[in-house]
Structures are given as structure tokens and as C-alpha cells.
């Protein structure tokens, strides 16, 4: 690889300790480089799939001598769907690269309840389509130092998944509460659930448990990796577990923001 320089010095002195640290650093750079390569290759693969479909669909239209209008419309509508998928993937890729950049974040105190109300409102049409009820139990005094966009993104991805991977007539319960110096957001659903073996992998970029289902739901496999990375940027952590007897439960914990008398405005 590019970072293959290693120093080998034996003995228990300071120099060999230094060599050890140098080698560790080299290993870390190598891993970062591998992660980056992997990401680029996964991303290209994800972009190629819809592009290949678009190619196929246009070829069929162009090469079929006399295609009736309804069939043409069918094909064109499929092309539009694939184009939509490309848009969603590229938007999410942009979100992820923006996060990687070193641009400093303008953190402000945000009332999480207000953000959750907005997300709930945005998801109402999607939930109604499948007769899914979204219940909320939201405490008022949960303030987090973050950006509103980031909190919106986290809540939207989790709540949208809870609706998308649900069953007709299912339920989603969103709760927000303070616990000591933490703010806890939980999103539970009565949906299809995630097999135990997949739980550790679902936060990986592009990982999807059921590719077909995710595709049909317009998924990219990037939503949860954005949730995890964004939460971490604000000192938060996300956990997931299976919900009994069915469904999934996600929990995000953030450090609670408490203005201290004189120190802060
Ligand atoms: P996608 O764009 O595919 O939804 P995500 O990163 O948001 O990507 O989620 C990764 C995968 O985890 C999904 O494809 C789906 O298989 C699974 N998943 C996420 N949320 C849920 C949920 N609430 N219930 C069941 N499966 C889920």
C-alpha cells in the first residue's frame, strides 16, 4: 500500500517504543485509506445500478419498432424512478462528504421537541398511505447543543424507516425525555424487524437487510450511517435493539444542554 513504511528496532528502549508508535500510526492510515477506497467503490456500484437500468430502458424504447404508448409511458416512468434514486443517492453522498470536511459546526441550543414535531408533520402523508399511526410522547425541556438541520436529519431518517419498514396498520412510537444529563430520543415500530445477526451491520454505509424491500421503499442504505455519524458529531450515540414481540427500537442519547447562570448567555 501507500503507507507501507515500517520501522523495526528491537529492544526495550525509547527508540523501540517510538518505532512501535510509528508503526501503529501507519496501520491507522492504511485502514483509513482502505475505508475511503471501499466507500468510493461501493458508491460507484450504487450509482451504476440505476444507470444500467436507464440504459436498458432507453435501448428497449429506441430499438422496438412500434411500441404502443402505454408501454412507452411505463418505461419512461421507470426511467424517472431510477433518476429519482440517483438523486437520492447523490444527495446522501454529499451529506456524508460534507460531514467529513473539517468545516467547523455552528452549534446552537435546539429544542428537540420542536424538531420532532416538524418531522412528524412531514411524514404524515407517507404514514397515512399505509394506515400507520405515529404516536409521540415528547418532553418539553430537552435542549441539545447541535444544529437544527442535523437533528432533523437524524429524526427524519429514523422515523421514516419506522414507517417504511412497517406493516399496514402498524404503529410508530416516538418518545423524548431527559434523563440526568442526557436527552433520550427513542423511535419504536411494530414493523418487519431486523434479524439479530444484521443488527451490528445496519449502520454501515450502503448496508441493507433486504435489498429488494429497501429498493422498493426508495432506500439507499445510507440513512442510518448518516444518523450514526451525525449523532457522533454532536457527542451523541445511537443504539438499536429488537422489540418484542415484533419491530425495532432505536435510541439516540445526546448530552443535555443546560445553560449555566452567568457563564452562558
Ligand atoms: P435504507 O435507505 O435502505 O432505508 P438505512 O441506512 O436507513 O437505508 O437502513 C439500512 C437498512 O436497515 C434498511 O435497508 C433496512 O433493511 C434496515 N432497517 C432500517 N430501519 C429499520 C426499521 N425500522 N425496521 C426494519 N428494518 C430497518
PDB file of N, CA and C and ligand atoms in Angstrom, residues 92 157-158 160-166 187 189 191-194 202-204 206-211 213-215 217-226 247-250, ligand 1:
ATOM      1  N   UNK A  92     -27.349  12.069  -0.550  1.00  0.00           N
ATOM      2  CA  UNK A  92     -26.832  11.481   0.690  1.00  0.00           C
ATOM      3  C   UNK A  92     -25.315  11.394   0.676  1.00  0.00           C
ATOM      4  N   UNK A 157     -34.602  10.382   9.358  1.00  0.00           N
ATOM      5  CA  UNK A 157     -34.172   9.066   8.890  1.00  0.00           C
ATOM      6  C   UNK A 157     -34.735   7.949   9.764  1.00  0.00           C
ATOM      7  N   UNK A 158     -34.693   8.129  11.085  1.00  0.00           N
ATOM      8  CA  UNK A 158     -35.184   7.069  11.974  1.00  0.00           C
ATOM      9  C   UNK A 158     -36.696   6.897  11.861  1.00  0.00           C
ATOM     10  N   UNK A 160     -38.651   7.903   9.357  1.00  0.00           N
ATOM     11  CA  UNK A 160     -39.042   7.453   8.015  1.00  0.00           C
ATOM     12  C   UNK A 160     -38.851   5.938   7.891  1.00  0.00           C
ATOM     13  N   UNK A 161     -37.742   5.431   8.410  1.00  0.00           N
ATOM     14  CA  UNK A 161     -37.527   3.977   8.410  1.00  0.00           C
ATOM     15  C   UNK A 161     -38.620   3.253   9.181  1.00  0.00           C
ATOM     16  N   UNK A 162     -38.993   3.828  10.341  1.00  0.00           N
ATOM     17  CA  UNK A 162     -40.009   3.182  11.186  1.00  0.00           C
ATOM     18  C   UNK A 162     -41.336   3.066  10.434  1.00  0.00           C
ATOM     19  N   UNK A 163     -41.590   4.016   9.521  1.00  0.00           N
ATOM     20  CA  UNK A 163     -42.804   3.967   8.699  1.00  0.00           C
ATOM     21  C   UNK A 163     -42.597   3.031   7.500  1.00  0.00           C
ATOM     22  N   UNK A 164     -41.449   3.200   6.807  1.00  0.00           N
ATOM     23  CA  UNK A 164     -41.160   2.430   5.586  1.00  0.00           C
ATOM     24  C   UNK A 164     -41.101   0.933   5.841  1.00  0.00           C
ATOM     25  N   UNK A 165     -40.476   0.545   6.954  1.00  0.00           N
ATOM     26  CA  UNK A 165     -40.304  -0.881   7.238  1.00  0.00           C
ATOM     27  C   UNK A 165     -41.367  -1.376   8.203  1.00  0.00           C
ATOM     28  N   UNK A 166     -42.536  -0.764   8.114  1.00  0.00           N
ATOM     29  CA  UNK A 166     -43.636  -1.180   8.974  1.00  0.00           C
ATOM     30  C   UNK A 166     -44.614  -2.030   8.179  1.00  0.00           C
ATOM     31  N   UNK A 187     -37.226   5.778  18.973  1.00  0.00           N
ATOM     32  CA  UNK A 187     -38.170   5.571  17.876  1.00  0.00           C
ATOM     33  C   UNK A 187     -38.428   4.071  17.791  1.00  0.00           C
ATOM     34  N   UNK A 189     -41.001   0.828  16.417  1.00  0.00           N
ATOM     35  CA  UNK A 189     -42.046   0.497  15.448  1.00  0.00           C
ATOM     36  C   UNK A 189     -42.488  -0.946  15.604  1.00  0.00           C
ATOM     37  N   UNK A 191     -42.883  -2.927  13.038  1.00  0.00           N
ATOM     38  CA  UNK A 191     -42.670  -3.359  11.659  1.00  0.00           C
ATOM     39  C   UNK A 191     -42.018  -4.715  11.499  1.00  0.00           C
ATOM     40  N   UNK A 192     -41.372  -4.885  10.333  1.00  0.00           N
ATOM     41  CA  UNK A 192     -40.818  -6.181   9.941  1.00  0.00           C
ATOM     42  C   UNK A 192     -39.637  -6.625  10.801  1.00  0.00           C
ATOM     43  N   UNK A 193     -39.021  -5.712  11.529  1.00  0.00           N
ATOM     44  CA  UNK A 193     -37.915  -6.075  12.406  1.00  0.00           C
ATOM     45  C   UNK A 193     -36.613  -6.323  11.656  1.00  0.00           C
ATOM     46  N   UNK A 194     -35.532  -6.431  12.414  1.00  0.00           N
ATOM     47  CA  UNK A 194     -34.203  -6.661  11.837  1.00  0.00           C
ATOM     48  C   UNK A 194     -33.636  -7.927  12.482  1.00  0.00           C
ATOM     49  N   UNK A 202     -26.168  -2.683  10.394  1.00  0.00           N
ATOM     50  CA  UNK A 202     -27.096  -1.763   9.734  1.00  0.00           C
ATOM     51  C   UNK A 202     -26.622  -0.314   9.690  1.00  0.00           C
ATOM     52  N   UNK A 203     -25.607   0.044  10.521  1.00  0.00           N
ATOM     53  CA  UNK A 203     -25.110   1.424  10.469  1.00  0.00           C
ATOM     54  C   UNK A 203     -24.000   1.590   9.432  1.00  0.00           C
ATOM     55  N   UNK A 204     -23.603   0.489   8.790  1.00  0.00           N
ATOM     56  CA  UNK A 204     -22.563   0.575   7.758  1.00  0.00           C
ATOM     57  C   UNK A 204     -23.118   1.240   6.506  1.00  0.00           C
ATOM     58  N   UNK A 206     -24.257   1.843   2.972  1.00  0.00           N
ATOM     59  CA  UNK A 206     -24.847   1.030   1.901  1.00  0.00           C
ATOM     60  C   UNK A 206     -25.413  -0.318   2.366  1.00  0.00           C
ATOM     61  N   UNK A 207     -25.360  -0.595   3.682  1.00  0.00           N
ATOM     62  CA  UNK A 207     -25.865  -1.893   4.134  1.00  0.00           C
ATOM     63  C   UNK A 207     -27.396  -1.906   4.169  1.00  0.00           C
ATOM     64  N   UNK A 208     -27.966  -2.948   3.580  1.00  0.00           N
ATOM     65  CA  UNK A 208     -29.415  -3.124   3.596  1.00  0.00           C
ATOM     66  C   UNK A 208     -29.729  -4.565   3.938  1.00  0.00           C
ATOM     67  N   UNK A 209     -30.673  -4.775   4.840  1.00  0.00           N
ATOM     68  CA  UNK A 209     -31.017  -6.136   5.224  1.00  0.00           C
ATOM     69  C   UNK A 209     -31.700  -6.826   4.057  1.00  0.00           C
ATOM     70  N   UNK A 210     -32.707  -6.164   3.534  1.00  0.00           N
ATOM     71  CA  UNK A 210     -33.490  -6.741   2.452  1.00  0.00           C
ATOM     72  C   UNK A 210     -33.410  -5.770   1.272  1.00  0.00           C
ATOM     73  N   UNK A 211     -32.489  -6.060   0.349  1.00  0.00           N
ATOM     74  CA  UNK A 211     -32.220  -5.135  -0.764  1.00  0.00           C
ATOM     75  C   UNK A 211     -33.486  -4.783  -1.530  1.00  0.00           C
ATOM     76  N   UNK A 213     -36.663  -4.941  -0.648  1.00  0.00           N
ATOM     77  CA  UNK A 213     -37.614  -4.133   0.087  1.00  0.00           C
ATOM     78  C   UNK A 213     -37.125  -2.688   0.198  1.00  0.00           C
ATOM     79  N   UNK A 214     -35.825  -2.556   0.463  1.00  0.00           N
ATOM     80  CA  UNK A 214     -35.259  -1.224   0.605  1.00  0.00           C
ATOM     81  C   UNK A 214     -35.375  -0.448  -0.707  1.00  0.00           C
ATOM     82  N   UNK A 215     -35.062  -1.131  -1.814  1.00  0.00           N
ATOM     83  CA  UNK A 215     -35.159  -0.528  -3.129  1.00  0.00           C
ATOM     84  C   UNK A 215     -36.584  -0.060  -3.419  1.00  0.00           C
ATOM     85  N   UNK A 217     -38.764   0.706  -1.354  1.00  0.00           N
ATOM     86  CA  UNK A 217     -39.109   1.821  -0.475  1.00  0.00           C
ATOM     87  C   UNK A 217     -38.271   3.053  -0.805  1.00  0.00           C
ATOM     88  N   UNK A 218     -37.463   2.974  -1.872  1.00  0.00           N
ATOM     89  CA  UNK A 218     -36.657   4.132  -2.266  1.00  0.00           C
ATOM     90  C   UNK A 218     -35.380   4.277  -1.457  1.00  0.00           C
ATOM     91  N   UNK A 219     -34.937   3.193  -0.814  1.00  0.00           N
ATOM     92  CA  UNK A 219     -33.788   3.270   0.090  1.00  0.00           C
ATOM     93  C   UNK A 219     -32.448   3.309  -0.612  1.00  0.00           C
ATOM     94  N   UNK A 220     -31.439   3.813   0.119  1.00  0.00           N
ATOM     95  CA  UNK A 220     -30.087   3.894  -0.412  1.00  0.00           C
ATOM     96  C   UNK A 220     -29.095   3.134   0.463  1.00  0.00           C
ATOM     97  N   UNK A 221     -29.515   2.746   1.659  1.00  0.00           N
ATOM     98  CA  UNK A 221     -28.587   2.097   2.585  1.00  0.00           C
ATOM     99  C   UNK A 221     -27.632   3.084   3.239  1.00  0.00           C
ATOM    100  N   UNK A 222     -27.922   4.380   3.093  1.00  0.00           N
ATOM    101  CA  UNK A 222     -27.035   5.396   3.671  1.00  0.00           C
ATOM    102  C   UNK A 222     -27.647   6.097   4.887  1.00  0.00           C
ATOM    103  N   UNK A 223     -28.972   5.976   5.015  1.00  0.00           N
ATOM    104  CA  UNK A 223     -29.677   6.722   6.059  1.00  0.00           C
ATOM    105  C   UNK A 223     -29.116   6.519   7.456  1.00  0.00           C
ATOM    106  N   UNK A 224     -28.956   5.272   7.859  1.00  0.00           N
ATOM    107  CA  UNK A 224     -28.509   5.007   9.225  1.00  0.00           C
ATOM    108  C   UNK A 224     -27.046   5.369   9.450  1.00  0.00           C
ATOM    109  N   UNK A 225     -26.225   5.284   8.395  1.00  0.00           N
ATOM    110  CA  UNK A 225     -24.825   5.688   8.603  1.00  0.00           C
ATOM    111  C   UNK A 225     -24.765   7.203   8.798  1.00  0.00           C
ATOM    112  N   UNK A 226     -25.664   7.919   8.134  1.00  0.00           N
ATOM    113  CA  UNK A 226     -25.741   9.366   8.350  1.00  0.00           C
ATOM    114  C   UNK A 226     -26.207   9.659   9.778  1.00  0.00           C
ATOM    115  N   UNK A 247     -40.885  -5.852  15.559  1.00  0.00           N
ATOM    116  CA  UNK A 247     -40.465  -4.477  15.336  1.00  0.00           C
ATOM    117  C   UNK A 247     -39.072  -4.167  15.849  1.00  0.00           C
ATOM    118  N   UNK A 248     -38.758  -2.869  15.815  1.00  0.00           N
ATOM    119  CA  UNK A 248     -37.398  -2.422  16.109  1.00  0.00           C
ATOM    120  C   UNK A 248     -37.443  -1.195  16.995  1.00  0.00           C
ATOM    121  N   UNK A 249     -36.389  -0.998  17.782  1.00  0.00           N
ATOM    122  CA  UNK A 249     -36.316   0.156  18.665  1.00  0.00           C
ATOM    123  C   UNK A 249     -34.946   0.799  18.523  1.00  0.00           C
ATOM    124  N   UNK A 250     -34.952   2.078  18.141  1.00  0.00           N
ATOM    125  CA  UNK A 250     -33.709   2.835  18.050  1.00  0.00           C
ATOM    126  C   UNK A 250     -33.688   3.839  19.188  1.00  0.00           C
TER     127      UNK A 250
HETATM  128  P1  LIG B   1     -32.331   2.457   3.532  1.00  0.00           P
HETATM  129  O1  LIG B   1     -32.131   3.630   2.635  1.00  0.00           O
HETATM  130  O2  LIG B   1     -32.188   1.144   2.839  1.00  0.00           O
HETATM  131  O3  LIG B   1     -33.558   2.557   4.363  1.00  0.00           O
HETATM  132  P2  LIG B   1     -30.841   2.799   6.039  1.00  0.00           P
HETATM  133  O4  LIG B   1     -29.378   3.010   6.252  1.00  0.00           O
HETATM  134  O5  LIG B   1     -31.768   3.831   6.539  1.00  0.00           O
HETATM  135  O6  LIG B   1     -31.021   2.513   4.495  1.00  0.00           O
HETATM  136  O7  LIG B   1     -31.221   1.404   6.715  1.00  0.00           O
HETATM  137  C1  LIG B   1     -30.414   0.268   6.451  1.00  0.00           C
HETATM  138  C2  LIG B   1     -31.248  -0.994   6.456  1.00  0.00           C
HETATM  139  O8  LIG B   1     -31.676  -1.293   7.788  1.00  0.00           O
HETATM  140  C3  LIG B   1     -32.533  -0.899   5.649  1.00  0.00           C
HETATM  141  O9  LIG B   1     -32.312  -1.239   4.304  1.00  0.00           O
HETATM  142  C4  LIG B   1     -33.443  -1.903   6.329  1.00  0.00           C
HETATM  143  O10 LIG B   1     -33.175  -3.195   5.828  1.00  0.00           O
HETATM  144  C5  LIG B   1     -32.986  -1.856   7.779  1.00  0.00           C
HETATM  145  N1  LIG B   1     -33.848  -1.013   8.632  1.00  0.00           N
HETATM  146  C6  LIG B   1     -33.633   0.275   8.991  1.00  0.00           C
HETATM  147  N2  LIG B   1     -34.598   0.723   9.820  1.00  0.00           N
HETATM  148  C7  LIG B   1     -35.454  -0.316  10.004  1.00  0.00           C
HETATM  149  C8  LIG B   1     -36.662  -0.496  10.768  1.00  0.00           C
HETATM  150  N3  LIG B   1     -37.178   0.493  11.498  1.00  0.00           N
HETATM  151  N4  LIG B   1     -37.260  -1.719  10.701  1.00  0.00           N
HETATM  152  C9  LIG B   1     -36.741  -2.720   9.965  1.00  0.00           C
HETATM  153  N5  LIG B   1     -35.617  -2.613   9.223  1.00  0.00           N
HETATM  154  C10 LIG B   1     -34.975  -1.434   9.239  1.00  0.00           C
END
